[in-house]
Short mmCIF file of C-alpha atoms in Angstrom, two decimals:
data_model
loop_
_atom_site.label_atom_id
_atom_site.label_comp_id
_atom_site.label_asym_id
_atom_site.label_seq_id
_atom_site.Cartn_x
_atom_site.Cartn_y
_atom_site.Cartn_z
CA MET Z 1 16.46 -15.93 -16.62
CA PRO Z 2 14.71 -17.98 -14.90
CA ARG Z 3 14.53 -15.00 -11.78
CA ASP Z 4 15.71 -17.28 -8.58
CA LEU Z 5 18.57 -17.97 -10.55
CA ARG Z 6 19.09 -14.50 -10.86
CA ILE Z 7 18.10 -13.16 -7.39
CA TRP Z 8 21.19 -16.80 -6.83
CA LEU Z 9 23.63 -15.02 -8.85
CA GLY Z 10 23.01 -11.52 -8.65
CA GLY Z 11 22.63 -11.79 -4.74
CA GLY Z 12 25.56 -14.26 -4.04
CA PHE Z 13 28.36 -12.20 -6.00
CA ILE Z 14 27.70 -9.47 -3.45
CA LEU Z 15 27.94 -11.27 -0.54
CA PHE Z 16 30.83 -12.85 -2.31
CA LEU Z 17 31.86 -9.25 -2.25
CA ILE Z 18 31.31 -8.38 0.70
CA LEU Z 19 33.17 -11.67 2.25
CA VAL Z 20 35.89 -9.73 0.44
CA ALA Z 21 36.24 -6.22 1.49
CA MET Z 22 35.34 -7.79 4.67
CA PHE Z 23 38.30 -10.48 5.06
CA ALA Z 24 41.04 -8.11 2.53
CA PRO Z 25 43.55 -7.78 4.93
CA LEU Z 26 43.50 -10.84 5.08
CA LEU Z 27 42.71 -11.85 0.78
CA ALA Z 28 44.75 -9.51 -0.45
CA PRO Z 29 48.13 -11.04 -0.84
CA PHE Z 30 50.83 -7.78 -0.91
CA ASP Z 31 49.91 -4.48 0.49
CA PRO Z 32 48.02 -2.28 -1.84
CA LEU Z 33 50.06 0.33 -1.58
CA GLU Z 34 53.31 -1.05 -1.32
CA GLN Z 35 55.33 0.39 -4.55
CA ASP Z 36 58.16 -2.24 -5.88
CA LEU Z 37 59.96 -0.07 -9.31
CA MET Z 38 60.90 -2.93 -10.40
CA ALA Z 39 58.34 -5.18 -10.92
CA ALA Z 40 56.49 -2.35 -12.21
CA THR Z 41 53.77 -2.63 -14.80
CA ALA Z 42 54.30 -6.45 -14.93
CA ALA Z 43 51.91 -8.83 -16.95
CA PRO Z 44 49.61 -10.90 -15.27
CA GLY Z 45 51.97 -13.99 -13.64
CA VAL Z 46 55.08 -12.85 -14.49
CA GLU Z 47 56.45 -11.74 -11.69
CA PRO Z 48 56.13 -14.25 -8.84
CA GLY Z 49 52.63 -13.07 -7.04
CA HIS Z 50 51.41 -10.73 -8.45
CA TRP Z 51 48.82 -12.49 -10.47
CA LEU Z 52 46.92 -9.94 -12.70
CA GLY Z 53 49.92 -8.46 -12.31
CA THR Z 54 51.16 -4.72 -11.38
CA ASP Z 55 50.79 -1.08 -11.89
CA SER Z 56 52.66 1.12 -13.22
CA LEU Z 57 54.00 2.23 -9.85
CA GLY Z 58 54.73 -1.91 -8.95
CA ARG Z 59 51.66 -2.09 -6.73
CA ASP Z 60 50.02 -5.75 -7.12
CA VAL Z 61 46.92 -4.87 -9.40
CA LEU Z 62 44.73 -8.00 -7.69
CA SER Z 63 45.11 -6.73 -4.31
CA ARG Z 64 44.21 -3.21 -4.92
CA LEU Z 65 41.16 -5.03 -7.17
CA ILE Z 66 40.37 -6.29 -3.09
CA TYR Z 67 40.51 -2.99 -0.67
CA GLY Z 68 39.04 -0.96 -4.11
CA THR Z 69 35.96 -3.27 -2.95
CA ARG Z 70 35.48 -1.61 0.19
CA ILE Z 71 35.33 2.03 -1.05
CA ALA Z 72 33.10 0.76 -3.91
CA LEU Z 73 30.30 -1.54 -1.14
CA THR Z 74 30.79 1.38 1.66
CA VAL Z 75 29.32 3.91 -1.17
CA ALA Z 76 26.99 1.30 -3.04
CA PHE Z 77 25.44 0.95 0.95
CA VAL Z 78 25.88 3.93 3.04
CA ALA Z 79 24.43 6.44 -0.26
CA ALA Z 80 21.70 4.25 -1.42
CA ALA Z 81 20.43 3.05 1.73
CA LEU Z 82 20.55 7.15 2.44
CA ALA Z 83 19.01 7.99 -0.69
CA CYS Z 84 16.05 5.58 -0.11
CA LEU Z 85 15.71 7.10 2.74
CA LEU Z 86 15.14 10.27 1.80
CA GLY Z 87 13.23 9.46 -1.46
CA THR Z 88 10.77 7.25 0.15
CA THR Z 89 9.90 8.70 2.73
CA LEU Z 90 8.95 12.51 0.76
CA GLY Z 91 7.65 9.68 -1.64
CA LEU Z 92 5.37 8.33 0.84
CA LEU Z 93 4.20 11.99 2.51
CA ALA Z 94 3.65 13.15 -1.67
CA GLY Z 95 1.36 10.23 -2.41
CA TYR Z 96 -0.74 10.69 0.89
CA TYR Z 97 -1.36 13.39 1.62
CA ARG Z 98 -1.58 15.43 -2.12
CA GLY Z 99 -2.03 19.18 -1.68
CA TRP Z 100 0.76 21.21 -0.85
CA VAL Z 101 3.24 18.65 0.26
CA ASP Z 102 2.63 16.53 -2.96
CA ALA Z 103 2.96 19.71 -4.76
CA MET Z 104 6.39 20.69 -3.69
CA VAL Z 105 8.23 17.89 -2.80
CA SER Z 106 6.87 17.36 -7.30
CA ARG Z 107 8.80 20.50 -7.91
CA LEU Z 108 11.51 19.69 -6.78
CA VAL Z 109 11.47 16.12 -8.22
CA ASP Z 110 10.95 18.12 -11.90
CA ILE Z 111 13.88 20.61 -10.86
CA TRP Z 112 16.82 18.19 -9.81
CA MET Z 113 15.11 15.72 -12.69
CA ALA Z 114 16.30 18.86 -15.58
CA PHE Z 115 20.06 18.89 -14.21
CA PRO Z 116 22.51 16.23 -15.85
CA PRO Z 117 22.99 13.92 -13.03
CA VAL Z 118 26.77 13.34 -13.35
CA LEU Z 119 27.68 17.10 -14.01
CA LEU Z 120 25.82 17.49 -10.99
CA SER Z 121 27.15 15.47 -8.76
CA ILE Z 122 31.16 16.65 -9.84
CA LEU Z 123 29.98 20.16 -9.50
CA LEU Z 124 28.60 19.34 -6.08
CA VAL Z 125 31.59 17.08 -5.00
CA ALA Z 126 33.34 20.22 -6.17
CA VAL Z 127 31.47 22.67 -3.79
CA LEU Z 128 31.73 20.38 -0.98
CA GLY Z 129 35.38 19.00 -1.90
CA ALA Z 130 36.38 15.50 -2.38
CA GLY Z 131 36.43 12.47 -0.23
CA LEU Z 132 34.08 9.73 0.33
CA THR Z 133 31.53 11.63 2.78
CA SER Z 134 30.72 14.32 0.02
CA VAL Z 135 30.57 11.11 -2.92
CA ILE Z 136 27.61 10.21 -0.32
CA ILE Z 137 26.67 12.92 -0.27
CA ALA Z 138 26.62 14.18 -4.02
CA ILE Z 139 25.05 10.30 -4.96
CA VAL Z 140 21.84 11.09 -1.82
CA VAL Z 141 21.12 14.44 -2.92
CA ILE Z 142 20.90 13.52 -6.89
CA ASP Z 143 19.18 9.91 -6.43
CA TRP Z 144 16.68 10.81 -3.80
CA THR Z 145 14.37 11.79 -7.23
CA ARG Z 146 14.41 8.22 -7.71
CA PHE Z 147 12.68 7.00 -4.97
CA ALA Z 148 10.29 9.77 -4.72
CA ARG Z 149 8.88 9.14 -8.37
CA VAL Z 150 8.22 5.82 -7.83
CA VAL Z 151 6.83 5.47 -4.56
CA ARG Z 152 4.44 8.86 -4.88
CA ALA Z 153 2.85 6.81 -7.71
CA GLU Z 154 2.18 3.33 -6.11
CA THR Z 155 1.75 5.47 -2.75
CA GLN Z 156 -1.10 7.26 -4.44
CA GLN Z 157 -2.00 4.58 -5.66
CA GLN Z 158 -2.57 1.86 -2.66
CA ALA Z 159 -4.37 5.34 -0.44
CA ARG Z 160 -6.81 4.63 -3.60
CA LEU Z 161 -7.63 1.45 -2.86
CA GLU Z 162 -10.16 0.06 -0.37
CA TYR Z 163 -8.03 -0.89 2.88
CA ALA Z 164 -6.56 2.79 3.23
CA GLU Z 165 -10.75 3.33 3.49
CA ALA Z 166 -11.62 1.16 5.60
CA ALA Z 167 -8.09 1.45 8.14
CA SER Z 168 -9.93 4.60 8.15
CA ALA Z 169 -13.26 3.61 9.14
CA LEU Z 170 -11.45 2.16 11.67
CA GLY Z 171 -10.58 5.27 13.08
CA MET Z 172 -6.61 4.66 12.31
CA GLY Z 173 -5.02 8.24 12.14
CA HIS Z 174 -2.91 9.04 8.92
CA GLY Z 175 -0.25 8.15 10.03
CA ALA Z 176 -0.70 4.26 11.02
CA ILE Z 177 -2.30 4.13 7.48
CA LEU Z 178 0.63 5.16 5.68
CA TRP Z 179 3.45 3.07 8.39
CA ARG Z 180 0.47 0.34 8.42
CA GLU Z 181 -0.97 -0.62 5.18
CA VAL Z 182 0.04 1.75 2.70
CA LEU Z 183 4.22 0.94 3.54
CA PRO Z 184 4.18 -2.45 3.06
CA ASN Z 185 2.44 -2.51 0.05
CA VAL Z 186 5.14 0.30 -1.35
CA LEU Z 187 8.10 -2.28 0.04
CA PRO Z 188 8.79 -4.66 -2.81
CA VAL Z 189 9.04 -1.58 -4.96
CA VAL Z 190 10.62 -0.26 -2.22
CA LEU Z 191 13.82 -3.15 -2.56
CA VAL Z 192 13.70 -3.57 -6.26
CA LEU Z 193 15.01 0.43 -6.54
CA LEU Z 194 17.31 0.09 -3.15
CA SER Z 195 18.74 -2.69 -5.00
CA LEU Z 196 19.18 -0.96 -9.07
CA GLU Z 197 20.39 1.79 -6.89
CA MET Z 198 23.17 0.17 -5.26
CA GLY Z 199 24.16 -0.16 -9.16
CA ILE Z 200 24.19 2.79 -9.56
CA ALA Z 201 25.75 4.05 -6.86
CA VAL Z 202 28.91 2.08 -7.38
CA ILE Z 203 29.53 3.85 -10.57
CA VAL Z 204 28.69 6.84 -9.93
CA GLU Z 205 32.34 6.65 -7.29
CA ALA Z 206 33.73 4.62 -10.08
CA ILE Z 207 33.07 7.69 -12.55
CA LEU Z 208 33.97 10.31 -9.07
CA SER Z 209 37.04 8.31 -9.07
CA PHE Z 210 37.98 8.58 -11.90
CA VAL Z 211 38.38 12.55 -12.48
CA GLY Z 212 39.51 12.61 -9.00
CA LEU Z 213 36.88 14.00 -6.81
CA SER Z 214 36.16 10.39 -4.36
CA VAL Z 215 38.95 10.02 -1.72
CA SER Z 216 42.34 10.63 -1.54
CA THR Z 217 44.55 8.96 -4.22
CA ASP Z 218 46.62 6.97 -1.43
CA THR Z 219 43.37 4.83 -1.44
CA PRO Z 220 42.57 2.49 -3.79
CA THR Z 221 39.43 2.14 -6.01
CA TRP Z 222 37.95 0.79 -9.07
CA GLY Z 223 37.74 4.45 -11.27
CA GLY Z 224 41.32 5.97 -9.54
CA MET Z 225 42.68 2.56 -10.82
CA ILE Z 226 41.00 2.75 -13.93
CA ALA Z 227 42.22 6.19 -14.46
CA GLU Z 228 45.61 5.21 -14.16
CA GLY Z 229 45.17 1.88 -16.67
CA ARG Z 230 44.10 4.20 -19.67
CA GLN Z 231 47.03 6.19 -19.52
CA ILE Z 232 49.14 3.14 -20.40
CA ILE Z 233 46.80 1.15 -21.63
CA TYR Z 234 48.73 0.04 -24.81
CA GLN Z 235 51.72 -0.87 -22.39
CA ALA Z 236 49.60 -2.81 -19.68
CA TRP Z 237 45.88 -3.60 -20.33
CA TRP Z 238 45.63 -5.34 -17.54
CA VAL Z 239 46.08 -2.04 -14.71
CA LEU Z 240 42.82 -0.79 -16.91
CA VAL Z 241 41.20 -4.26 -17.79
CA PHE Z 242 40.62 -6.24 -14.40
CA PRO Z 243 39.12 -2.72 -12.17
CA LEU Z 244 36.67 -2.58 -15.11
CA GLY Z 245 35.29 -5.93 -15.13
CA ALA Z 246 35.59 -5.36 -11.94
CA LEU Z 247 32.75 -2.87 -11.97
CA PHE Z 248 31.50 -4.37 -14.70
CA LEU Z 249 29.92 -7.83 -12.80
CA THR Z 250 29.55 -5.48 -9.08
CA VAL Z 251 27.00 -3.61 -11.57
CA LEU Z 252 25.27 -6.27 -13.43
CA ALA Z 253 25.37 -8.11 -9.34
CA PHE Z 254 22.53 -5.03 -8.25
CA ASN Z 255 20.99 -5.29 -11.88
CA GLN Z 256 20.04 -8.83 -12.07
CA LEU Z 257 19.16 -9.66 -8.05
CA GLY Z 258 17.28 -6.16 -8.37
CA ASP Z 259 15.39 -7.84 -11.93
CA GLY Z 260 15.29 -10.69 -9.76
CA LEU Z 261 14.06 -9.18 -6.67
CA ARG Z 262 11.07 -7.63 -8.97
CA GLN Z 263 9.07 -10.41 -10.67
CA TRP Z 264 9.68 -12.71 -7.09
CA LEU Z 265 7.64 -9.65 -5.10
CA ASP Z 266 5.63 -8.97 -8.01
CA PRO Z 267 2.17 -11.40 -6.92
CA MET Z 268 1.15 -11.44 -11.16
CA LEU Z 269 4.04 -12.79 -11.40
CA LYS Z 270 3.88 -15.84 -8.88
CA ARG Z 271 3.15 -19.14 -9.56
CA MET Y 1 -37.22 6.05 21.79
CA SER Y 2 -35.02 8.25 20.63
CA PRO Y 3 -32.48 7.48 17.47
CA VAL Y 4 -29.34 6.40 17.68
CA ILE Y 5 -28.55 7.85 14.16
CA ASP Y 6 -31.45 11.19 13.09
CA ILE Y 7 -30.21 12.76 9.93
CA ARG Y 8 -30.97 15.82 8.96
CA ASN Y 9 -31.62 17.35 5.43
CA LEU Y 10 -28.42 16.31 4.15
CA SER Y 11 -27.39 17.08 1.56
CA ALA Y 12 -24.53 16.28 -0.88
CA ARG Y 13 -22.82 17.68 -4.38
CA SER Y 14 -19.92 16.41 -6.38
CA ALA Y 15 -18.44 18.76 -9.68
CA VAL Y 16 -21.21 17.36 -11.69
CA GLY Y 17 -23.94 18.11 -9.33
CA PRO Y 18 -26.02 16.97 -6.47
CA ILE Y 19 -25.58 13.73 -5.36
CA LEU Y 20 -27.99 13.68 -1.79
CA ARG Y 21 -31.21 15.62 -1.76
CA ASP Y 22 -32.30 17.31 1.39
CA VAL Y 23 -32.10 13.67 3.03
CA SER Y 24 -33.44 12.95 6.18
CA LEU Y 25 -33.89 9.49 7.64
CA SER Y 26 -33.00 8.56 12.04
CA VAL Y 27 -31.89 4.95 13.16
CA ASN Y 28 -33.44 3.74 16.17
CA ALA Y 29 -31.05 1.46 18.77
CA GLY Y 30 -30.67 -2.13 17.73
CA GLU Y 31 -32.91 -1.56 14.92
CA VAL Y 32 -31.69 -2.51 10.84
CA MET Y 33 -32.18 0.05 8.45
CA ALA Y 34 -32.11 -0.54 5.32
CA LEU Y 35 -30.46 1.75 2.27
CA VAL Y 36 -32.24 0.96 -0.89
CA GLY Y 37 -31.81 2.21 -4.52
CA GLU Y 38 -30.09 1.89 -7.54
CA SER Y 39 -26.90 2.96 -8.96
CA GLY Y 40 -26.14 6.67 -7.81
CA ALA Y 41 -29.24 6.69 -5.67
CA GLY Y 42 -26.22 7.82 -2.54
CA LYS Y 43 -26.87 5.48 -0.60
CA SER Y 44 -23.41 5.00 -0.08
CA THR Y 45 -22.71 8.74 -0.26
CA ILE Y 46 -24.76 8.78 2.75
CA ALA Y 47 -22.84 6.05 4.48
CA LYS Y 48 -19.24 7.39 4.05
CA ALA Y 49 -20.72 10.93 5.03
CA VAL Y 50 -21.65 9.58 8.03
CA LEU Y 51 -18.12 7.51 8.26
CA GLY Y 52 -16.53 10.95 7.77
CA ILE Y 53 -14.42 9.24 4.54
CA LEU Y 54 -16.31 11.36 1.46
CA PRO Y 55 -14.28 10.15 -1.55
CA ALA Y 56 -12.32 14.41 -2.95
CA GLY Y 57 -14.83 16.31 -4.84
CA ILE Y 58 -18.28 15.04 -2.82
CA GLU Y 59 -19.24 18.06 -0.35
CA VAL Y 60 -21.69 18.23 1.84
CA THR Y 61 -23.63 21.26 1.90
CA GLY Y 62 -26.23 21.27 4.50
CA GLY Y 63 -27.73 19.22 6.92
CA ASN Y 64 -26.87 17.74 10.17
CA ILE Y 65 -25.82 14.05 10.72
CA PHE Y 66 -26.87 13.52 14.82
CA PHE Y 67 -25.16 10.33 16.39
CA GLU Y 68 -26.25 10.00 20.16
CA GLY Y 69 -26.72 13.74 19.48
CA THR Y 70 -23.64 14.38 18.60
CA ASP Y 71 -23.19 15.98 14.95
CA LEU Y 72 -20.16 14.21 13.37
CA LEU Y 73 -20.17 17.10 10.64
CA ALA Y 74 -19.40 19.44 13.92
CA LEU Y 75 -16.26 17.69 14.92
CA SER Y 76 -13.45 17.99 13.98
CA PRO Y 77 -11.50 14.69 12.06
CA ALA Y 78 -9.31 14.01 15.47
CA ARG Y 79 -12.42 13.77 17.32
CA LEU Y 80 -14.32 12.01 14.22
CA ARG Y 81 -11.64 9.18 14.39
CA ASP Y 82 -12.27 8.95 18.05
CA MET Y 83 -15.79 8.27 17.69
CA LEU Y 84 -14.75 5.34 14.12
CA GLY Y 85 -14.15 2.04 14.65
CA VAL Y 86 -14.77 1.83 18.95
CA ARG Y 87 -18.44 4.11 17.79
CA ILE Y 88 -19.38 3.82 15.01
CA ALA Y 89 -17.88 0.56 12.85
CA LEU Y 90 -17.79 -0.75 8.60
CA ILE Y 91 -18.46 -2.97 6.77
CA PRO Y 92 -17.28 -2.78 3.43
CA GLN Y 93 -18.23 -3.47 0.05
CA ASP Y 94 -15.49 -5.90 -0.68
CA PRO Y 95 -14.43 -7.89 1.20
CA LEU Y 96 -10.74 -8.88 -1.63
CA THR Y 97 -9.73 -5.25 -1.68
CA SER Y 98 -11.04 -4.45 1.91
CA LEU Y 99 -8.02 -6.59 3.00
CA ASN Y 100 -4.69 -5.27 3.25
CA PRO Y 101 -3.46 -7.47 0.60
CA ALA Y 102 0.42 -7.34 2.39
CA ARG Y 103 -0.77 -7.88 5.57
CA ARG Y 104 -1.28 -11.34 8.01
CA ILE Y 105 -4.96 -11.25 8.71
CA GLY Y 106 -3.99 -11.64 12.98
CA ASP Y 107 -2.40 -8.09 12.17
CA GLN Y 108 -5.49 -6.41 10.62
CA LEU Y 109 -7.78 -7.89 12.98
CA THR Y 110 -5.91 -6.55 15.68
CA ASP Y 111 -5.24 -3.36 14.91
CA GLY Y 112 -8.41 -1.95 16.19
CA LEU Y 113 -7.79 -3.83 19.04
CA ARG Y 114 -4.43 -2.76 19.50
CA LEU Y 115 -4.37 1.16 18.84
CA ARG Y 116 -8.00 1.33 20.14
CA ALA Y 117 -8.44 -0.69 22.65
CA GLY Y 118 -4.96 -0.88 23.89
CA MET Y 119 -4.41 -4.09 24.31
CA ASN Y 120 -1.25 -6.05 24.17
CA ARG Y 121 -0.25 -7.94 21.28
CA LYS Y 122 -1.19 -11.31 22.82
CA ARG Y 123 -4.57 -10.43 24.33
CA ALA Y 124 -5.33 -8.86 21.27
CA PHE Y 125 -4.86 -12.37 19.34
CA ASP Y 126 -6.22 -14.08 21.77
CA ARG Y 127 -9.34 -11.83 21.05
CA ALA Y 128 -9.59 -12.40 17.46
CA MET Y 129 -9.46 -16.07 18.07
CA SER Y 130 -12.22 -15.87 19.37
CA LEU Y 131 -13.80 -13.52 17.35
CA LEU Y 132 -13.44 -15.14 14.28
CA ASN Y 133 -14.66 -18.35 16.60
CA ASP Y 134 -17.48 -16.29 16.43
CA VAL Y 135 -18.15 -15.58 12.47
CA HIS Y 136 -17.56 -19.11 12.35
CA ILE Y 137 -13.89 -19.63 10.79
CA ARG Y 138 -12.34 -23.12 11.85
CA GLU Y 139 -8.97 -23.01 12.93
CA PRO Y 140 -9.37 -19.43 14.17
CA GLU Y 141 -5.21 -19.82 14.80
CA ARG Y 142 -4.48 -20.95 11.24
CA VAL Y 143 -6.13 -18.18 10.03
CA LEU Y 144 -4.71 -15.75 11.90
CA LYS Y 145 -1.33 -16.42 10.01
CA ARG Y 146 -2.62 -16.10 6.49
CA TYR Y 147 -2.46 -13.40 4.29
CA PRO Y 148 -5.96 -12.30 2.49
CA HIS Y 149 -5.54 -13.84 -0.47
CA GLU Y 150 -5.04 -17.87 0.80
CA LEU Y 151 -9.05 -17.31 1.94
CA SER Y 152 -12.17 -17.19 0.34
CA GLY Y 153 -14.18 -14.59 -0.71
CA GLY Y 154 -16.94 -15.80 2.57
CA MET Y 155 -13.78 -16.00 4.29
CA ARG Y 156 -12.79 -13.18 4.21
CA GLN Y 157 -15.85 -11.16 4.23
CA ARG Y 158 -16.56 -13.07 7.62
CA VAL Y 159 -12.69 -11.50 8.57
CA LEU Y 160 -14.17 -8.24 7.93
CA ILE Y 161 -17.23 -9.03 9.89
CA ALA Y 162 -15.06 -10.00 13.00
CA GLN Y 163 -13.19 -7.03 12.46
CA ALA Y 164 -16.00 -4.50 12.59
CA PHE Y 165 -17.48 -5.83 16.15
CA SER Y 166 -13.97 -6.95 17.80
CA LEU Y 167 -14.59 -3.32 20.08
CA ASN Y 168 -18.03 -3.29 19.94
CA PRO Y 169 -19.42 -0.84 18.20
CA HIS Y 170 -23.45 1.17 19.10
CA VAL Y 171 -23.91 1.54 14.72
CA ILE Y 172 -22.20 -1.12 12.49
CA ILE Y 173 -22.42 0.41 8.63
CA ALA Y 174 -22.53 -2.79 6.17
CA ASP Y 175 -21.55 -0.78 2.37
CA GLU Y 176 -23.28 -4.09 0.33
CA PRO Y 177 -21.08 -6.85 2.05
CA THR Y 178 -22.76 -9.32 -0.06
CA THR Y 179 -22.82 -7.82 -3.09
CA ALA Y 180 -18.84 -9.07 -4.13
CA LEU Y 181 -20.19 -12.79 -2.83
CA ASP Y 182 -21.88 -16.17 -4.62
CA VAL Y 183 -25.64 -16.37 -3.61
CA THR Y 184 -25.04 -19.47 -1.80
CA VAL Y 185 -22.28 -17.31 0.69
CA GLN Y 186 -24.05 -14.28 0.20
CA LYS Y 187 -27.04 -16.29 2.72
CA GLN Y 188 -24.95 -18.01 5.19
CA VAL Y 189 -22.49 -14.07 5.04
CA LEU Y 190 -26.78 -12.31 5.57
CA ARG Y 191 -27.58 -14.07 8.80
CA LEU Y 192 -23.92 -14.36 10.40
CA ILE Y 193 -24.47 -10.51 10.17
CA ARG Y 194 -27.97 -10.65 11.71
CA ASP Y 195 -27.13 -13.38 14.12
CA MET Y 196 -24.33 -10.93 15.08
CA GLN Y 197 -26.32 -7.85 14.95
CA ARG Y 198 -29.08 -9.61 17.32
CA GLU Y 199 -26.30 -10.82 19.97
CA HIS Y 200 -24.49 -7.41 20.35
CA LYS Y 201 -27.72 -5.46 19.79
CA THR Y 202 -26.05 -3.52 17.12
CA THR Y 203 -27.48 -0.86 15.26
CA LEU Y 204 -27.02 -1.20 11.86
CA LEU Y 205 -27.34 0.59 8.73
CA PHE Y 206 -27.08 -1.78 5.97
CA VAL Y 207 -26.71 -0.73 1.63
CA THR Y 208 -28.05 -2.26 -0.09
CA HIS Y 209 -29.71 -2.71 -3.99
CA ASP Y 210 -30.82 -6.16 -3.28
CA LEU Y 211 -34.79 -6.27 -2.16
CA GLY Y 212 -34.15 -10.46 -1.31
CA VAL Y 213 -31.63 -9.24 1.04
CA VAL Y 214 -33.81 -6.49 3.12
CA ALA Y 215 -36.74 -8.28 3.07
CA GLN Y 216 -34.90 -11.28 4.69
CA ILE Y 217 -33.26 -9.20 7.51
CA CYS Y 218 -34.22 -5.15 7.58
CA ASP Y 219 -36.68 -3.99 10.20
CA ARG Y 220 -37.11 -0.53 8.47
CA MET Y 221 -36.09 0.49 5.00
CA THR Y 222 -35.45 3.52 2.61
CA VAL Y 223 -35.76 4.18 -1.00
CA LEU Y 224 -33.95 6.10 -2.32
CA TYR Y 225 -33.67 8.01 -5.86
CA GLY Y 226 -31.35 10.19 -6.97
CA GLY Y 227 -30.47 11.56 -4.20
CA LYS Y 228 -33.51 11.73 -2.58
CA VAL Y 229 -35.89 9.76 -0.04
CA LEU Y 230 -38.96 8.53 -1.94
CA GLU Y 231 -40.55 6.11 0.42
CA GLN Y 232 -39.47 5.00 4.25
CA GLY Y 233 -41.39 2.82 6.83
CA PHE Y 234 -41.34 -0.77 8.52
CA THR Y 235 -40.04 -3.18 5.65
CA ALA Y 236 -43.40 -5.76 5.70
CA GLN Y 237 -45.82 -3.09 4.99
CA ILE Y 238 -43.51 -1.27 2.84
CA LEU Y 239 -43.12 -5.09 0.27
CA LYS Y 240 -46.52 -5.61 1.45
CA ASN Y 241 -47.99 -2.47 0.50
CA PRO Y 242 -45.33 0.34 -1.43
CA GLN Y 243 -46.43 3.87 -1.25
CA SER Y 244 -44.31 5.48 -4.06
CA PRO Y 245 -44.64 4.14 -8.59
CA TYR Y 246 -40.61 3.59 -7.84
CA THR Y 247 -40.42 1.90 -4.66
CA ARG Y 248 -43.62 -0.54 -6.97
CA ALA Y 249 -41.83 -1.50 -10.12
CA LEU Y 250 -38.19 -1.48 -8.44
CA LEU Y 251 -40.77 -4.67 -6.79
CA ALA Y 252 -41.70 -5.83 -10.10
CA ALA Y 253 -38.20 -6.38 -11.37
CA SER Y 254 -37.09 -8.12 -8.72
CA PRO Y 255 -37.37 -11.82 -9.00
CA ARG Y 256 -39.43 -14.19 -7.10
CA TYR Y 257 -38.30 -17.50 -5.85
CA ASP Y 258 -41.86 -18.71 -5.40
CA GLN Y 259 -43.41 -17.55 -8.45
CA PRO Y 260 -40.13 -18.38 -11.53
CA GLU Y 261 -42.20 -18.04 -14.14
CA GLN Y 262 -43.14 -14.85 -13.63
CA SER Y 263 -41.21 -12.21 -16.40
CA LEU Y 264 -39.53 -9.58 -14.68
CA GLU Y 265 -40.41 -5.84 -15.93
CA PRO Y 266 -38.13 -3.00 -16.02
CA VAL Y 267 -38.79 -0.20 -14.43
CA PRO Y 268 -40.59 2.02 -16.75
CA GLU Y 269 -39.08 4.97 -18.73
CA ALA Y 270 -41.59 7.31 -17.88
CA LEU Y 271 -41.67 6.68 -14.30
CA ILE Y 272 -37.73 7.19 -14.63
CA ALA Y 273 -38.45 10.35 -16.77
CA GLU Y 274 -41.06 11.84 -13.78
CA LEU Y 275 -38.65 11.05 -11.06
CA GLN Y 276 -36.35 12.80 -12.62
CA ARG Y 277 -38.68 16.08 -13.30
CA GLU Y 278 -39.28 15.95 -9.91
CA ILE Y 279 -35.90 15.72 -8.26
CA SER Y 280 -34.37 19.09 -10.24
CA ALA Y 281 -37.95 20.66 -9.61
#
């Protein structure tokens, strides 16, 4: 797929999701928490207004899907941004200063990578207690290593180049060289990783919701909907399939955006 | 006249072996001194030692580098940084990699002016514009908005020359500034460096392997081999009447534009073997 198309499609879908999340109260045809036991597990289009059907408690699937984007996007943006900030900072310092800073960060990354990430996140949230903040903390604590590893390698490479030497011959301090010379060259990689990380964060949040460790069950989340739908998959497939589809498309969009950005920002692939 | 740069008995080594052996040389104010030698002669190491940017793995094992009476090797990194750019500047070797590919020319050129001279953005850009004028870049206001990859090699080297002169340093170290350029552009850039040097009365330490370049712009020259000084003196004298057999061999290995049919002689292997023996002794 051409890179521009990837960026437009991926970015467009994410923009659409942002708008949906912002205007959820206006867009949702029903209150996502309103139960209507008379209309429970109604197939899409059977009950008037319930276009995507209802779940086992008669709640509107479309409305719950719409409200679910709020949690998904909040986690995607906040957790990914914080993981990016932490990982990039440590990666820059490790790659630039080397020596004991590098040794410490690298060992930390090695230790982190030794744990299976999903298990670690479940463990973390179990310790921290369920809730949105815990989910975000868990994702940050686990995924900063992705940024640290890549940024460290990239920084090492950039700091060796002559423009960094020329800057120090100009009397620029380490801070100035890192901030003004190295960071702008590392930024493209960071942006790509950030986009991919948002997709990962959405999945992790869904996993944690699925096992009931995310926000409380009265807040609609895609993961929570999938967990509920799983139990009645043979009676009401729509309760499972629509949130699964939303999750799939969202992650796909973030990945496409990331891939598109990578090609777009890479000067060797340009022109 | 006291020398601006006075290097005394400088020695340096890497894990592989010695790189500089007891190098002494001094450069007087306003003069252009050439450091000549083949690859591995240690000429760039001397330049980097003065700037305190020796690559990891190379360390100075002895000697002093006096700059206007201060021993640069005894300075703390912070004190040395205070001098760099403002009193000692560098024209780097490769204009293609010495400019940051991710930053606009204007931002890079004004770094020194803003960070070191404390100018605000507006004033720094005005000054950058006149600097680009000085190095004969047309439409400087447009060039300031460009990225390095949008400029030719010659243009980029001019930008780097403008940057080196931007804070009116007393000494500029030019590390093979024309090696990466086309021959035709080389000539223009050399003339530009010479003109700027005369106008600002800057002391210039010019690292090169090209005797043609030395003949064109350097007052005095130091010939290095294997990290050792073989010969030192006025350029005109050395080129006319070289004392060291190595310098003679080097001259015989250089093309002469007035006698193109004359064949070039490589440096004899017997001579290299003898030099190696002399150095390791």
